[in-house]
């Protein structure tokens, strides 16, 4: 059986199918009320060097619900990094203050570096445009909860597939379970070649299109929409060329069919009309709320409070 005790969670690429299954099953048990108090006596630090609402607050809520203590940095300007302290020195210092560190950082590889600098588990809460593994865990849990399975699904991913770390992690996980993927983006924001090459190596069925109508033709079970990641564009004019490219409204949902599930890691800007929120197809707020049991499960596993 997969063991998580003491383990850092940096990338979906480090996970086996058994690991992912274990996280989903543990989340089901946590949400079903099986465990309580499994973080008692544990302290978790949340170090966020990039903005966040869902990830930081759901981690903090998860710690509180598990009976643990949490502290952290929500604004890097209020930390000693603003005085010139290196990332490495901050990590070495804080690792002596807690049992688990949760880190979000704009630089790809920052969480990996932190995990190599200290002996406590480090959880990657998003490193630049690279990976967002805990978002994928909650996405998988939500898909299983809503559709009853994690394989044999037709999943469209739409929007900023170049800079969107959520879709990079999710693509890898869904390919492990055996799903049919369709990537919908403007040509300048397509899924990075190294991820497409990796998919080709798996022999899995996937295609890339630049409009939703083409994707809808073959039928989709899930449309996973992402925000265009304005903060990752070096040139604001380049952002201006793709901003507002896609917008999902009630007509789009109708075109996609009554069984389509619309997911989004949030925050959204303008890519999903608020009128869609009230449809039974919209599951993005359920998805966001599943961040709590998923992160409770993960923290329980890495601290050994859940075995
Ligand atoms: N989904 C997600 O990572 O949201 P936040 O940026 O609000 O944490």
Short mmCIF file of C-alpha atoms and ligand atoms in Angstrom, two decimals:
data_model
loop_
_atom_site.label_atom_id
_atom_site.label_comp_id
_atom_site.label_asym_id
_atom_site.label_seq_id
_atom_site.Cartn_x
_atom_site.Cartn_y
_atom_site.Cartn_z
CA UNK A 1 0.00 0.00 0.00
CA UNK A 2 1.22 3.55 -0.77
CA UNK A 3 2.81 5.31 2.21
CA UNK A 4 2.73 9.07 2.49
CA UNK A 5 4.15 9.59 5.97
CA UNK A 6 6.99 12.16 5.85
CA UNK A 7 6.70 12.55 2.09
CA UNK A 8 6.89 15.83 0.13
CA UNK A 9 4.22 16.38 -2.52
CA UNK A 10 5.85 18.36 -5.32
CA UNK A 11 4.60 17.08 -8.67
CA UNK A 12 1.98 14.74 -10.10
CA UNK A 13 4.89 13.19 -12.01
CA UNK A 14 6.14 11.76 -8.70
CA UNK A 15 2.85 9.97 -8.04
CA UNK A 16 1.80 6.44 -8.93
CA UNK A 17 -1.74 5.44 -9.81
CA UNK A 18 -1.92 3.76 -6.40
CA UNK A 19 -0.92 7.07 -4.73
CA UNK A 20 -3.66 9.00 -6.54
CA UNK A 21 -6.23 6.34 -5.73
CA UNK A 22 -5.20 6.44 -2.06
CA UNK A 23 -5.67 10.23 -1.89
CA UNK A 24 -9.10 10.05 -3.52
CA UNK A 25 -10.21 7.21 -1.22
CA UNK A 26 -8.88 8.98 1.88
CA UNK A 27 -10.68 12.16 0.84
CA UNK A 28 -13.91 10.18 0.50
CA UNK A 29 -13.42 8.84 4.03
CA UNK A 30 -12.62 12.29 5.45
CA UNK A 31 -15.65 13.85 3.76
CA UNK A 32 -17.75 10.96 5.09
CA UNK A 33 -16.67 11.88 8.64
CA UNK A 34 -14.45 8.84 9.28
CA UNK A 35 -11.49 10.72 10.80
CA UNK A 36 -11.22 13.48 13.38
CA UNK A 37 -8.43 15.15 15.33
CA UNK A 38 -5.75 13.64 13.11
CA UNK A 39 -3.65 16.83 13.09
CA UNK A 40 -3.71 17.36 16.86
CA UNK A 41 -0.29 18.52 18.03
CA UNK A 42 0.85 19.27 14.46
CA UNK A 43 1.82 22.69 13.13
CA UNK A 44 1.54 23.62 9.46
CA UNK A 45 3.17 26.68 7.83
CA UNK A 46 1.56 28.16 4.71
CA UNK A 47 4.15 30.21 2.81
CA UNK A 48 2.50 32.02 -0.08
CA UNK A 49 4.78 34.14 -2.25
CA UNK A 50 1.96 34.54 -4.82
CA UNK A 51 -1.67 35.54 -4.26
CA UNK A 52 -4.24 32.88 -3.36
CA UNK A 53 -7.75 32.60 -1.97
CA UNK A 54 -8.78 28.95 -2.32
CA UNK A 55 -5.52 27.10 -1.85
CA UNK A 56 -4.22 28.97 1.19
CA UNK A 57 -7.55 29.30 2.97
CA UNK A 58 -8.65 25.72 2.32
CA UNK A 59 -5.30 24.44 3.61
CA UNK A 60 -5.71 26.62 6.70
CA UNK A 61 -9.30 25.48 7.20
CA UNK A 62 -8.19 21.86 6.75
CA UNK A 63 -5.59 22.26 9.52
CA UNK A 64 -8.16 23.83 11.88
CA UNK A 65 -10.68 21.05 11.18
CA UNK A 66 -8.02 18.42 11.84
CA UNK A 67 -7.22 19.96 15.25
CA UNK A 68 -3.78 21.34 14.26
CA UNK A 69 -2.23 24.81 14.33
CA UNK A 70 -1.41 26.94 11.33
CA UNK A 71 0.61 30.09 10.69
CA UNK A 72 2.19 31.56 7.61
CA UNK A 73 3.06 34.25 5.12
CA UNK A 74 0.24 35.58 2.95
CA UNK A 75 2.13 38.59 1.67
CA UNK A 76 5.85 38.26 0.86
CA UNK A 77 6.25 42.03 1.34
CA UNK A 78 5.62 41.45 5.04
CA UNK A 79 8.35 38.81 5.31
CA UNK A 80 12.14 39.21 5.61
CA UNK A 81 12.46 38.41 1.91
CA UNK A 82 11.64 42.10 1.46
CA UNK A 83 14.88 42.80 3.41
CA UNK A 84 16.87 40.61 1.05
CA UNK A 85 16.73 37.22 2.78
CA UNK A 86 17.15 34.35 0.33
CA UNK A 87 14.38 31.83 -0.30
CA UNK A 88 16.73 29.09 0.93
CA UNK A 89 17.38 30.82 4.26
CA UNK A 90 13.66 31.43 4.78
CA UNK A 91 12.91 27.76 4.12
CA UNK A 92 15.69 26.49 6.39
CA UNK A 93 14.44 28.77 9.16
CA UNK A 94 10.70 28.02 8.90
CA UNK A 95 11.32 24.27 8.62
CA UNK A 96 12.34 24.42 12.31
CA UNK A 97 8.99 26.00 13.24
CA UNK A 98 6.54 23.46 11.85
CA UNK A 99 5.78 19.85 10.90
CA UNK A 100 4.67 20.51 7.30
CA UNK A 101 5.32 23.42 4.93
CA UNK A 102 2.86 24.41 2.18
CA UNK A 103 4.52 26.66 -0.43
CA UNK A 104 3.28 28.70 -3.37
CA UNK A 105 5.96 30.50 -5.36
CA UNK A 106 6.16 32.17 -8.80
CA UNK A 107 9.38 30.32 -9.70
CA UNK A 108 9.06 26.87 -11.26
CA UNK A 109 10.92 24.33 -9.16
CA UNK A 110 10.74 26.38 -5.92
CA UNK A 111 8.82 23.67 -4.04
CA UNK A 112 11.24 20.99 -5.25
CA UNK A 113 14.15 23.12 -4.04
CA UNK A 114 12.48 23.64 -0.65
CA UNK A 115 11.86 19.89 -0.30
CA UNK A 116 15.57 19.28 -0.84
CA UNK A 117 16.55 21.91 1.75
CA UNK A 118 14.65 20.48 4.71
CA UNK A 119 13.61 17.21 6.26
CA UNK A 120 9.91 17.92 6.88
CA UNK A 121 7.26 17.33 4.17
CA UNK A 122 6.86 20.20 1.69
CA UNK A 123 3.61 20.50 -0.25
CA UNK A 124 3.64 22.38 -3.55
CA UNK A 125 0.69 24.79 -3.64
CA UNK A 126 1.66 25.98 -7.14
CA UNK A 127 5.07 26.79 -8.62
CA UNK A 128 4.87 29.26 -11.48
CA UNK A 129 3.36 27.74 -14.61
CA UNK A 130 4.63 24.29 -13.69
CA UNK A 131 2.52 22.21 -11.31
CA UNK A 132 -0.39 22.44 -8.86
CA UNK A 133 -0.68 18.89 -7.54
CA UNK A 134 -3.16 19.49 -4.72
CA UNK A 135 -5.56 21.16 -7.19
CA UNK A 136 -5.37 17.95 -9.22
CA UNK A 137 -6.15 15.84 -6.16
CA UNK A 138 -9.32 17.83 -5.52
CA UNK A 139 -10.19 17.79 -9.22
CA UNK A 140 -9.89 13.98 -9.28
CA UNK A 141 -11.96 13.67 -6.14
CA UNK A 142 -14.65 15.94 -7.61
CA UNK A 143 -14.74 14.00 -10.89
CA UNK A 144 -15.09 10.69 -9.02
CA UNK A 145 -17.77 12.15 -6.75
CA UNK A 146 -19.76 13.69 -9.61
CA UNK A 147 -19.31 11.14 -12.40
CA UNK A 148 -18.62 7.97 -10.42
CA UNK A 149 -15.36 7.10 -12.19
CA UNK A 150 -11.93 8.40 -13.14
CA UNK A 151 -11.40 6.57 -16.41
CA UNK A 152 -13.07 6.33 -19.80
CA UNK A 153 -14.06 9.99 -19.76
CA UNK A 154 -13.91 12.55 -22.56
CA UNK A 155 -12.39 15.66 -21.03
CA UNK A 156 -11.92 19.03 -22.75
CA UNK A 157 -9.46 21.52 -21.26
CA UNK A 158 -9.96 25.05 -22.47
CA UNK A 159 -8.19 28.41 -22.13
CA UNK A 160 -4.61 29.09 -21.12
CA UNK A 161 -3.00 25.69 -21.53
CA UNK A 162 0.48 27.19 -21.83
CA UNK A 163 0.74 28.90 -18.44
CA UNK A 164 -2.06 27.08 -16.57
CA UNK A 165 -0.34 24.87 -13.98
CA UNK A 166 -3.64 23.23 -13.01
CA UNK A 167 -4.10 21.74 -16.47
CA UNK A 168 -0.46 20.61 -16.63
CA UNK A 169 -0.91 18.55 -13.47
CA UNK A 170 -4.40 17.35 -14.38
CA UNK A 171 -3.36 16.21 -17.86
CA UNK A 172 -0.73 13.93 -16.40
CA UNK A 173 -3.14 12.47 -13.83
CA UNK A 174 -6.02 11.92 -16.28
CA UNK A 175 -3.67 10.26 -18.75
CA UNK A 176 -2.63 7.80 -16.02
CA UNK A 177 -6.26 6.80 -15.50
CA UNK A 178 -6.89 6.43 -19.25
CA UNK A 179 -9.12 9.25 -20.49
CA UNK A 180 -9.63 10.93 -23.87
CA UNK A 181 -8.35 14.51 -23.78
CA UNK A 182 -9.16 17.46 -26.05
CA UNK A 183 -7.14 20.65 -25.69
CA UNK A 184 -8.90 23.86 -26.74
CA UNK A 185 -6.81 27.03 -26.83
CA UNK A 186 -5.58 29.82 -29.09
CA UNK A 187 -2.42 28.65 -30.91
CA UNK A 188 -0.24 30.93 -28.75
CA UNK A 189 -1.53 29.34 -25.53
CA UNK A 190 -1.44 25.69 -26.50
CA UNK A 191 -0.34 22.89 -24.20
CA UNK A 192 3.50 22.85 -24.04
CA UNK A 193 5.18 20.50 -26.51
CA UNK A 194 6.91 18.49 -23.78
CA UNK A 195 3.52 17.59 -22.27
CA UNK A 196 2.08 16.67 -25.69
CA UNK A 197 5.18 14.55 -26.41
CA UNK A 198 4.72 12.77 -23.10
CA UNK A 199 1.07 12.05 -23.98
CA UNK A 200 2.09 10.73 -27.38
CA UNK A 201 4.41 8.33 -25.58
CA UNK A 202 1.49 6.91 -23.58
CA UNK A 203 -0.42 6.05 -26.77
CA UNK A 204 -3.44 7.82 -25.27
CA UNK A 205 -6.02 9.45 -27.56
CA UNK A 206 -5.85 13.26 -27.53
CA UNK A 207 -6.30 16.17 -29.92
CA UNK A 208 -5.73 19.91 -30.01
CA UNK A 209 -8.29 22.32 -31.49
CA UNK A 210 -8.73 26.07 -31.30
CA UNK A 211 -12.50 26.30 -31.04
CA UNK A 212 -15.04 24.71 -28.73
CA UNK A 213 -17.43 23.74 -31.55
CA UNK A 214 -14.81 21.30 -32.90
CA UNK A 215 -14.36 19.81 -29.46
CA UNK A 216 -18.11 19.55 -28.83
CA UNK A 217 -18.65 17.56 -32.05
CA UNK A 218 -17.12 14.42 -30.58
CA UNK A 219 -18.98 14.82 -27.27
CA UNK A 220 -17.47 15.74 -23.91
CA UNK A 221 -18.25 14.58 -20.38
CA UNK A 222 -16.29 17.42 -18.73
CA UNK A 223 -15.19 20.85 -19.90
CA UNK A 224 -12.38 22.14 -17.64
CA UNK A 225 -12.14 25.90 -18.21
CA UNK A 226 -9.11 27.98 -17.17
CA UNK A 227 -8.39 31.67 -16.78
CA UNK A 228 -5.86 33.29 -19.07
CA UNK A 229 -2.95 33.81 -16.66
CA UNK A 230 -2.38 37.54 -17.15
CA UNK A 231 0.38 37.62 -14.52
CA UNK A 232 2.59 35.24 -16.55
CA UNK A 233 2.69 37.39 -19.72
CA UNK A 234 5.90 39.39 -20.11
CA UNK A 235 4.22 41.72 -22.61
CA UNK A 236 0.76 43.20 -21.77
CA UNK A 237 0.05 43.56 -25.51
CA UNK A 238 0.40 39.79 -25.92
CA UNK A 239 -2.15 39.32 -23.13
CA UNK A 240 -4.46 41.80 -24.88
CA UNK A 241 -4.42 39.66 -28.03
CA UNK A 242 -5.87 36.60 -26.26
CA UNK A 243 -7.89 38.13 -23.38
CA UNK A 244 -11.57 37.25 -23.66
CA UNK A 245 -10.96 34.64 -26.39
CA UNK A 246 -13.45 32.20 -24.88
CA UNK A 247 -16.62 32.72 -22.90
CA UNK A 248 -18.97 30.00 -21.69
CA UNK A 249 -22.62 31.03 -21.36
CA UNK A 250 -25.91 29.17 -21.14
CA UNK A 251 -26.03 28.74 -24.94
CA UNK A 252 -22.59 27.14 -24.88
CA UNK A 253 -23.70 24.78 -22.13
CA UNK A 254 -26.78 23.85 -24.19
CA UNK A 255 -24.54 23.15 -27.19
CA UNK A 256 -22.36 20.88 -25.06
CA UNK A 257 -25.34 18.78 -23.98
CA UNK A 258 -27.36 18.34 -20.82
CA UNK A 259 -24.85 15.98 -19.16
CA UNK A 260 -21.77 18.21 -19.56
CA UNK A 261 -20.00 19.13 -16.30
CA UNK A 262 -18.25 22.48 -16.28
CA UNK A 263 -15.18 22.65 -14.01
CA UNK A 264 -12.83 25.54 -13.30
CA UNK A 265 -10.02 25.77 -10.72
CA UNK A 266 -11.03 29.42 -10.10
CA UNK A 267 -10.52 32.33 -9.86
CA UNK A 268 -12.47 33.14 -13.01
CA UNK A 269 -12.36 36.51 -14.71
CA UNK A 270 -14.76 36.55 -17.65
CA UNK A 271 -14.48 33.06 -19.13
CA UNK A 272 -17.68 31.73 -17.56
CA UNK A 273 -20.84 33.85 -17.52
CA UNK A 274 -22.34 34.00 -14.01
CA UNK A 275 -25.65 32.76 -15.47
CA UNK A 276 -24.00 29.36 -15.84
CA UNK A 277 -23.51 29.13 -12.05
CA UNK A 278 -27.15 28.22 -11.43
CA UNK A 279 -27.19 25.37 -13.95
CA UNK A 280 -26.75 21.77 -12.74
CA UNK A 281 -23.78 21.58 -15.13
CA UNK A 282 -21.65 24.03 -13.11
CA UNK A 283 -19.63 22.15 -10.50
CA UNK A 284 -16.81 24.64 -9.93
CA UNK A 285 -17.92 25.78 -6.48
CA UNK A 286 -18.41 22.18 -5.35
CA UNK A 287 -14.90 21.63 -6.73
CA UNK A 288 -13.52 24.58 -4.72
CA UNK A 289 -15.21 23.33 -1.54
CA UNK A 290 -13.72 19.88 -2.04
CA UNK A 291 -10.36 21.54 -1.45
CA UNK A 292 -10.94 21.19 2.28
CA UNK A 293 -11.47 17.39 2.64
CA UNK A 294 -8.80 16.79 0.00
CA UNK A 295 -6.22 18.86 1.86
CA UNK A 296 -7.32 17.39 5.20
CA UNK A 297 -6.69 13.93 3.74
CA UNK A 298 -3.31 14.90 2.34
CA UNK A 299 -2.12 16.54 5.57
CA UNK A 300 -3.34 13.55 7.55
CA UNK A 301 -1.41 11.19 5.29
CA UNK A 302 1.90 13.09 5.23
CA UNK A 303 1.90 13.65 9.01
CA UNK A 304 0.95 10.04 9.74
CA UNK A 305 -2.29 11.11 11.47
CA UNK A 306 -4.16 9.01 8.89
CA UNK A 307 -2.66 5.67 7.90
N1 LIG B 1 -7.40 27.22 -7.69
C1 LIG B 1 -6.49 28.01 -7.07
O1 LIG B 1 -5.28 27.69 -6.99
O2 LIG B 1 -7.02 29.14 -6.55
P1 LIG B 1 -6.22 30.25 -5.70
O3 LIG B 1 -5.23 30.89 -6.64
O4 LIG B 1 -7.27 31.20 -5.20
O5 LIG B 1 -5.50 29.53 -4.60
#
